[in-house]
Amino acid sequence: MISVIIPVYNAGPYLARCLDSVLNSTYHDFELILINDGSTDSSFEICTEYAQRDSRIKLISQENQGVSAARNRGLEECCGEWVVFVDADDILSPDFLGWVSRTENQSSDLLLFDFGKTAEELCASRDMPEAHFYNRENLTEILRCVLVPQHLAEMKNVNPVSPCAKAYKKSIVDQYALQFDREIFNGEDRLFNLEYLLKIKSCVHFSLPVYFYNKHSDSSFHRFSPELLRNSVRLLERIRGVLENNSMFVPLKKEYYSYAIENLTCILIWEVFSPYNSQTYREKRASFRKLADNALYQEALPYNRTCGRLARRTLVFFFRLKWYHAVSAICVLSNRYLGRKRLC
């Protein structure tokens, strides 16, 4: 059996389409666990209606605690051999769960699938997809992709950070008590996937689009958060600890520090110099100095010369020189460009 876990928070306009896509699966031996995380719109009523209609649906309501707490609750309640995570505004292909259930896949510890570029692509005629197998010897390549925003040549449409378009073995989650970190609101997916990958022996990637990610203007990554710096430092500390505990920090040192620099640029663009940041000039200068003096980022900065895109290296070059106005100008332009690109 497969457990499909969907955290639900104010997803009313998109929820019915998401639930229909799961219930229209050609594979029927699954449970659908809906975690209503304190929704204040019509989401609870929609979930209730669907739960009354289909006995495979289990509805759980809790006070709003965030997506990590909702997913963790789903992991506690689910009974399937495989776990599939779905966001409440996205859709699945009808054959996704069927591919997870295939007999030849049961010896793998993780199944990776592609994201579709359009919703229509999920229903296209299917040939036998190309499969790429990974074991302990080459799993490090996937770990690198989780840390650094790049794709393996044969994994062009995989998002190695997201928990979606994947199937996890429930036995491994239980054996190592894996959970999403509730104290991290941005990057918790990356941490969970790293921890899971470090515990498994094999995985397989299918070049098959099974999941459509619905981009819209109120998606969480478009929201300004003044807590991004504190969140990011905690995330980097947790990632380093996980790598060190599994004797993987040294092999992935360059990727770790590259991610730390990427993390730094996100704070500069989306927090310090965000157009939604209402801090005064003096307060922004203080935030800038705090970042420049942070020991973790100072440790990572020397790696800027050898990794990352040119635009990022340019921004970090001026940051190392502490040229506040140059960094500010680049971040403002980057914010405008990336904001438009994410909605395309």
Tab-separated table of C-alpha atoms in Angstrom:
chain	number	residue	atom	x	y	z
A	1	MET	CA	0.000	0.000	0.000
A	2	ILE	CA	1.045	3.583	-0.671
A	3	SER	CA	0.442	6.480	1.715
A	4	VAL	CA	-0.172	9.840	0.054
A	5	ILE	CA	0.308	12.727	2.509
A	6	ILE	CA	-1.052	16.180	1.697
A	7	PRO	CA	-0.584	19.122	4.112
A	8	VAL	CA	-3.471	21.535	3.597
A	9	TYR	CA	-3.395	25.198	4.528
A	10	ASN	CA	-5.713	27.699	2.826
A	11	ALA	CA	-5.534	25.883	-0.498
A	12	GLY	CA	-9.213	26.260	-1.365
A	13	PRO	CA	-8.874	27.437	-4.990
A	14	TYR	CA	-6.592	24.526	-5.936
A	15	LEU	CA	-7.473	21.718	-3.534
A	16	ALA	CA	-10.269	19.927	-5.414
A	17	ARG	CA	-8.148	19.562	-8.547
A	18	CYS	CA	-5.290	18.169	-6.472
A	19	LEU	CA	-7.506	15.632	-4.685
A	20	ASP	CA	-9.160	14.573	-7.936
A	21	SER	CA	-5.764	13.880	-9.469
A	22	VAL	CA	-4.909	11.500	-6.611
A	23	LEU	CA	-8.298	9.767	-6.585
A	24	ASN	CA	-8.162	9.313	-10.369
A	25	SER	CA	-5.054	7.170	-10.007
A	26	THR	CA	-5.104	3.952	-12.007
A	27	TYR	CA	-3.650	2.242	-8.909
A	28	HIS	CA	-6.180	1.907	-6.101
A	29	ASP	CA	-4.376	0.460	-3.063
A	30	PHE	CA	-3.495	3.701	-1.332
A	31	GLU	CA	-4.523	5.819	1.612
A	32	LEU	CA	-4.827	9.583	1.283
A	33	ILE	CA	-3.990	11.440	4.486
A	34	LEU	CA	-5.073	15.076	4.587
A	35	ILE	CA	-3.581	17.214	7.345
A	36	ASN	CA	-5.687	20.345	7.678
A	37	ASP	CA	-3.159	22.695	9.274
A	38	GLY	CA	-5.504	25.315	10.721
A	39	SER	CA	-6.972	26.509	7.422
A	40	THR	CA	-9.215	29.570	7.630
A	41	ASP	CA	-10.702	29.348	4.123
A	42	SER	CA	-12.883	26.633	2.556
A	43	SER	CA	-10.155	23.966	2.696
A	44	PHE	CA	-11.581	22.092	5.693
A	45	GLU	CA	-15.026	21.876	4.117
A	46	ILE	CA	-13.541	20.588	0.849
A	47	CYS	CA	-11.484	17.975	2.725
A	48	THR	CA	-14.562	16.889	4.704
A	49	GLU	CA	-16.625	16.495	1.555
A	50	TYR	CA	-13.987	14.315	-0.097
A	51	ALA	CA	-13.422	12.247	3.071
A	52	GLN	CA	-17.127	11.445	3.241
A	53	ARG	CA	-17.064	10.398	-0.401
A	54	ASP	CA	-14.051	8.037	-0.328
A	55	SER	CA	-13.122	5.686	2.537
A	56	ARG	CA	-9.435	5.794	1.574
A	57	ILE	CA	-9.232	9.387	2.781
A	58	LYS	CA	-8.252	10.111	6.372
A	59	LEU	CA	-8.762	13.715	7.495
A	60	ILE	CA	-6.812	15.084	10.443
A	61	SER	CA	-7.168	18.660	11.686
A	62	GLN	CA	-4.740	20.534	13.886
A	63	GLU	CA	-3.938	24.097	14.827
A	64	ASN	CA	-1.675	25.854	12.357
A	65	GLN	CA	1.880	24.614	13.001
A	66	GLY	CA	3.463	24.800	9.554
A	67	VAL	CA	4.098	22.394	6.713
A	68	SER	CA	6.830	20.452	8.539
A	69	ALA	CA	4.570	19.662	11.479
A	70	ALA	CA	1.790	18.668	9.066
A	71	ARG	CA	4.043	16.288	7.137
A	72	ASN	CA	5.374	14.827	10.379
A	73	ARG	CA	1.824	14.181	11.554
A	74	GLY	CA	1.157	12.417	8.286
A	75	LEU	CA	4.245	10.232	8.786
A	76	GLU	CA	2.998	9.314	12.264
A	77	GLU	CA	-0.451	8.325	10.990
A	78	CYS	CA	0.351	6.581	7.704
A	79	CYS	CA	0.424	2.797	7.224
A	80	GLY	CA	1.773	2.304	3.702
A	81	GLU	CA	5.012	0.660	2.617
A	82	TRP	CA	5.734	3.729	0.481
A	83	VAL	CA	5.208	7.405	1.328
A	84	VAL	CA	4.411	10.012	-1.326
A	85	PHE	CA	4.205	13.722	-0.463
A	86	VAL	CA	1.950	16.050	-2.448
A	87	ASP	CA	1.404	19.786	-2.037
A	88	ALA	CA	-2.248	20.809	-1.947
A	89	ASP	CA	-2.050	23.026	-5.042
A	90	ASP	CA	-0.266	20.527	-7.326
A	91	ILE	CA	-1.450	17.537	-9.352
A	92	LEU	CA	-0.306	13.964	-10.018
A	93	SER	CA	-0.397	11.879	-13.170
A	94	PRO	CA	-2.876	8.955	-13.142
A	95	ASP	CA	-0.059	6.378	-13.361
A	96	PHE	CA	2.350	7.802	-10.744
A	97	LEU	CA	1.251	5.481	-7.929
A	98	GLY	CA	1.143	2.565	-10.329
A	99	TRP	CA	4.820	3.040	-11.134
A	100	VAL	CA	5.638	3.171	-7.425
A	101	SER	CA	3.836	-0.142	-6.851
A	102	ARG	CA	5.585	-2.117	-9.593
A	103	THR	CA	7.192	-5.322	-8.317
A	104	GLU	CA	10.617	-4.562	-9.756
A	105	ASN	CA	10.807	-1.314	-7.768
A	106	GLN	CA	10.292	-2.812	-4.322
A	107	SER	CA	13.988	-3.518	-3.748
A	108	SER	CA	14.888	0.175	-4.112
A	109	ASP	CA	14.902	2.548	-1.155
A	110	LEU	CA	13.946	5.718	-3.040
A	111	LEU	CA	12.114	6.320	-6.309
A	112	LEU	CA	12.701	9.591	-8.184
A	113	PHE	CA	10.479	10.887	-10.967
A	114	ASP	CA	10.367	13.960	-13.199
A	115	PHE	CA	8.295	17.093	-12.820
A	116	GLY	CA	6.066	17.900	-15.780
A	117	LYS	CA	6.473	21.238	-17.527
A	118	THR	CA	2.712	21.422	-18.123
A	119	ALA	CA	-0.280	19.676	-16.557
A	120	GLU	CA	-1.118	18.149	-19.945
A	121	GLU	CA	2.289	16.451	-20.094
A	122	LEU	CA	1.258	14.211	-17.196
A	123	CYS	CA	-1.399	12.512	-19.293
A	124	ALA	CA	0.663	12.006	-22.445
A	125	SER	CA	1.006	8.502	-23.870
A	126	ARG	CA	3.623	6.541	-21.937
A	127	ASP	CA	6.420	4.372	-23.194
A	128	MET	CA	8.679	2.454	-20.848
A	129	PRO	CA	10.733	5.268	-19.252
A	130	GLU	CA	14.488	5.329	-19.129
A	131	ALA	CA	15.711	4.251	-15.680
A	132	HIS	CA	18.950	5.201	-13.931
A	133	PHE	CA	20.070	3.200	-10.913
A	134	TYR	CA	22.178	4.447	-8.017
A	135	ASN	CA	23.858	2.511	-5.227
A	136	ARG	CA	26.162	3.473	-2.361
A	137	GLU	CA	29.062	4.074	-4.761
A	138	ASN	CA	27.311	6.767	-6.824
A	139	LEU	CA	24.644	8.097	-4.452
A	140	THR	CA	27.115	10.876	-3.655
A	141	GLU	CA	26.244	12.406	-7.026
A	142	ILE	CA	22.643	12.868	-5.917
A	143	LEU	CA	23.772	14.282	-2.570
A	144	ARG	CA	25.778	16.882	-4.481
A	145	CYS	CA	22.648	17.827	-6.403
A	146	VAL	CA	20.694	18.295	-3.159
A	147	LEU	CA	23.312	20.756	-1.904
A	148	VAL	CA	24.049	22.576	-5.154
A	149	PRO	CA	21.304	23.739	-7.544
A	150	GLN	CA	22.360	21.651	-10.496
A	151	HIS	CA	21.107	18.486	-12.174
A	152	LEU	CA	22.783	15.296	-13.171
A	153	ALA	CA	22.900	15.001	-16.951
A	154	GLU	CA	20.294	12.235	-16.962
A	155	MET	CA	18.063	13.963	-14.356
A	156	LYS	CA	17.089	17.141	-16.182
A	157	ASN	CA	13.565	17.429	-14.767
A	158	VAL	CA	14.157	16.129	-11.240
A	159	ASN	CA	14.033	18.519	-8.308
A	160	PRO	CA	16.416	16.823	-5.830
A	161	VAL	CA	15.438	19.230	-3.037
A	162	SER	CA	11.654	18.861	-3.084
A	163	PRO	CA	9.989	15.882	-1.335
A	164	CYS	CA	7.462	15.749	-4.179
A	165	ALA	CA	7.647	13.464	-7.240
A	166	LYS	CA	9.395	10.918	-5.041
A	167	ALA	CA	8.481	7.775	-3.104
A	168	TYR	CA	10.108	7.034	0.247
A	169	LYS	CA	10.268	3.717	2.093
A	170	LYS	CA	8.240	4.059	5.308
A	171	SER	CA	10.431	1.419	7.005
A	172	ILE	CA	13.516	3.623	6.567
A	173	VAL	CA	11.709	6.714	7.843
A	174	ASP	CA	10.649	4.758	10.934
A	175	GLN	CA	13.990	3.006	11.482
A	176	TYR	CA	15.917	6.286	11.680
A	177	ALA	CA	13.057	8.409	13.101
A	178	LEU	CA	13.355	10.860	10.210
A	179	GLN	CA	11.245	13.997	10.403
A	180	PHE	CA	11.007	17.449	8.892
A	181	ASP	CA	12.621	20.039	11.168
A	182	ARG	CA	9.788	22.169	12.565
A	183	GLU	CA	12.154	24.994	13.515
A	184	ILE	CA	13.180	25.535	9.881
A	185	PHE	CA	10.613	27.142	7.590
A	186	ASN	CA	12.763	27.414	4.466
A	187	GLY	CA	15.029	24.542	3.444
A	188	GLU	CA	13.492	21.816	5.594
A	189	ASP	CA	12.911	19.737	2.440
A	190	ARG	CA	16.603	19.821	1.571
A	191	LEU	CA	17.564	18.699	5.076
A	192	PHE	CA	15.047	15.828	5.082
A	193	ASN	CA	16.236	14.547	1.707
A	194	LEU	CA	19.877	14.714	2.777
A	195	GLU	CA	19.155	12.734	5.929
A	196	TYR	CA	17.147	10.149	3.993
A	197	LEU	CA	19.732	9.740	1.224
A	198	LEU	CA	22.488	9.215	3.780
A	199	LYS	CA	20.597	6.229	5.209
A	200	ILE	CA	19.713	4.326	2.044
A	201	LYS	CA	21.541	1.812	-0.125
A	202	SER	CA	19.917	2.376	-3.519
A	203	CYS	CA	17.540	4.481	-5.543
A	204	VAL	CA	16.249	4.635	-9.091
A	205	HIS	CA	15.288	7.585	-11.256
A	206	PHE	CA	12.632	7.258	-13.960
A	207	SER	CA	12.605	9.806	-16.785
A	208	LEU	CA	8.853	10.112	-16.478
A	209	PRO	CA	6.858	13.295	-15.700
A	210	VAL	CA	4.390	12.418	-12.941
A	211	TYR	CA	3.993	15.659	-10.981
A	212	PHE	CA	2.972	19.190	-11.966
A	213	TYR	CA	4.045	22.019	-9.690
A	214	ASN	CA	1.511	24.833	-9.759
A	215	LYS	CA	3.237	28.220	-9.604
A	216	HIS	CA	1.089	31.085	-8.412
A	217	SER	CA	1.637	34.500	-6.888
A	218	ASP	CA	0.791	33.496	-3.304
A	219	SER	CA	3.229	30.592	-3.175
A	220	SER	CA	5.270	30.630	0.025
A	221	PHE	CA	8.596	31.476	-1.615
A	222	HIS	CA	7.222	34.838	-2.757
A	223	ARG	CA	6.669	35.994	0.827
A	224	PHE	CA	9.164	38.265	2.558
A	225	SER	CA	10.311	36.975	5.946
A	226	PRO	CA	12.419	38.944	8.417
A	227	GLU	CA	13.471	35.625	10.021
A	228	LEU	CA	15.341	34.322	6.980
A	229	LEU	CA	18.830	34.916	8.412
A	230	ARG	CA	18.178	33.033	11.638
A	231	ASN	CA	16.463	30.238	9.701
A	232	SER	CA	19.349	29.970	7.239
A	233	VAL	CA	22.068	29.806	9.888
A	234	ARG	CA	20.203	27.056	11.728
A	235	LEU	CA	19.721	25.157	8.473
A	236	LEU	CA	23.419	25.335	7.593
A	237	GLU	CA	24.386	24.176	11.073
A	238	ARG	CA	21.957	21.239	10.862
A	239	ILE	CA	23.187	20.232	7.412
A	240	ARG	CA	26.812	20.327	8.521
A	241	GLY	CA	25.979	18.239	11.567
A	242	VAL	CA	24.170	15.632	9.466
A	243	LEU	CA	27.088	15.405	7.011
A	244	GLU	CA	29.671	15.133	9.787
A	245	ASN	CA	27.683	12.475	11.651
A	246	ASN	CA	27.618	10.399	8.478
A	247	SER	CA	31.306	11.014	7.610
A	248	MET	CA	30.322	12.916	4.456
A	249	PHE	CA	31.380	16.479	5.235
A	250	VAL	CA	34.873	16.170	3.752
A	251	PRO	CA	33.707	14.574	0.442
A	252	LEU	CA	31.001	17.241	0.109
A	253	LYS	CA	32.907	20.197	1.570
A	254	LYS	CA	32.985	22.223	-1.646
A	255	GLU	CA	29.273	21.652	-2.274
A	256	TYR	CA	28.415	22.542	1.313
A	257	TYR	CA	30.234	25.859	1.159
A	258	SER	CA	28.804	26.589	-2.281
A	259	TYR	CA	25.350	26.100	-0.802
A	260	ALA	CA	26.273	28.370	2.124
A	261	ILE	CA	27.183	31.128	-0.350
A	262	GLU	CA	23.928	30.551	-2.252
A	263	ASN	CA	22.176	30.788	1.084
A	264	LEU	CA	23.920	34.104	1.789
A	265	THR	CA	22.867	35.603	-1.537
A	266	CYS	CA	19.241	34.611	-0.849
A	267	ILE	CA	19.331	36.486	2.448
A	268	LEU	CA	20.782	39.574	0.766
A	269	ILE	CA	18.261	39.521	-2.090
A	270	TRP	CA	15.082	38.330	-0.350
A	271	GLU	CA	15.552	39.812	3.129
A	272	VAL	CA	18.073	42.615	3.586
A	273	PHE	CA	17.404	44.372	0.270
A	274	SER	CA	13.894	43.096	-0.363
A	275	PRO	CA	11.466	45.846	-1.496
A	276	TYR	CA	9.163	44.604	1.285
A	277	ASN	CA	11.786	45.210	3.972
A	278	SER	CA	10.605	48.267	5.914
A	279	GLN	CA	13.866	48.710	7.841
A	280	THR	CA	15.598	52.083	7.781
A	281	TYR	CA	18.859	52.623	5.929
A	282	ARG	CA	20.767	52.395	9.206
A	283	GLU	CA	19.056	49.117	10.147
A	284	LYS	CA	19.840	47.602	6.752
A	285	ARG	CA	23.488	48.617	7.135
A	286	ALA	CA	23.509	46.892	10.524
A	287	SER	CA	22.046	43.714	8.995
A	288	PHE	CA	24.677	43.883	6.252
A	289	ARG	CA	27.488	44.135	8.808
A	290	LYS	CA	26.011	41.269	10.812
A	291	LEU	CA	26.161	39.054	7.739
A	292	ALA	CA	29.680	40.184	6.893
A	293	ASP	CA	30.865	39.319	10.410
A	294	ASN	CA	29.131	35.926	10.549
A	295	ALA	CA	31.805	33.256	11.081
A	296	LEU	CA	29.928	30.596	9.095
A	297	TYR	CA	29.679	32.756	5.979
A	298	GLN	CA	33.243	34.020	6.345
A	299	GLU	CA	34.380	30.403	6.311
A	300	ALA	CA	32.502	29.824	3.045
A	301	LEU	CA	33.483	32.991	1.164
A	302	PRO	CA	36.887	31.769	-0.141
A	303	TYR	CA	35.004	29.141	-2.162
A	304	ASN	CA	33.260	31.879	-4.139
A	305	ARG	CA	36.120	31.993	-6.656
A	306	THR	CA	35.696	28.364	-7.714
A	307	CYS	CA	31.974	27.661	-7.673
A	308	GLY	CA	28.672	29.224	-8.535
A	309	ARG	CA	27.303	31.306	-11.371
A	310	LEU	CA	29.071	34.478	-12.540
A	311	ALA	CA	26.251	36.705	-11.252
A	312	ARG	CA	26.519	35.161	-7.803
A	313	ARG	CA	30.299	35.403	-7.764
A	314	THR	CA	30.050	39.088	-8.702
A	315	LEU	CA	27.578	39.837	-5.913
A	316	VAL	CA	29.654	37.982	-3.313
A	317	PHE	CA	32.858	39.677	-4.564
A	318	PHE	CA	31.412	43.098	-3.694
A	319	PHE	CA	30.011	41.683	-0.442
A	320	ARG	CA	33.513	40.531	0.612
A	321	LEU	CA	34.759	44.063	-0.047
A	322	LYS	CA	31.825	45.341	2.063
A	323	TRP	CA	30.723	47.686	-0.715
A	324	TYR	CA	27.253	48.220	0.620
A	325	HIS	CA	25.841	50.334	-2.212
A	326	ALA	CA	27.109	48.016	-4.959
A	327	VAL	CA	25.594	44.993	-3.207
A	328	SER	CA	22.353	46.884	-2.656
A	329	ALA	CA	22.045	47.803	-6.346
A	330	ILE	CA	22.744	44.250	-7.542
A	331	CYS	CA	20.232	42.801	-5.066
A	332	VAL	CA	17.468	45.201	-6.061
A	333	LEU	CA	17.931	44.312	-9.739
A	334	SER	CA	18.137	40.606	-8.898
A	335	ASN	CA	14.956	40.771	-6.851
A	336	ARG	CA	13.031	42.272	-9.762
A	337	TYR	CA	14.448	39.822	-12.302
A	338	LEU	CA	14.030	36.685	-10.175
A	339	GLY	CA	10.556	37.713	-9.036
A	340	ARG	CA	9.381	37.929	-12.664
A	341	LYS	CA	11.194	34.727	-13.644
A	342	ARG	CA	9.587	32.670	-10.863
A	343	LEU	CA	6.144	33.574	-12.120
A	344	CYS	CA	6.909	32.616	-15.714
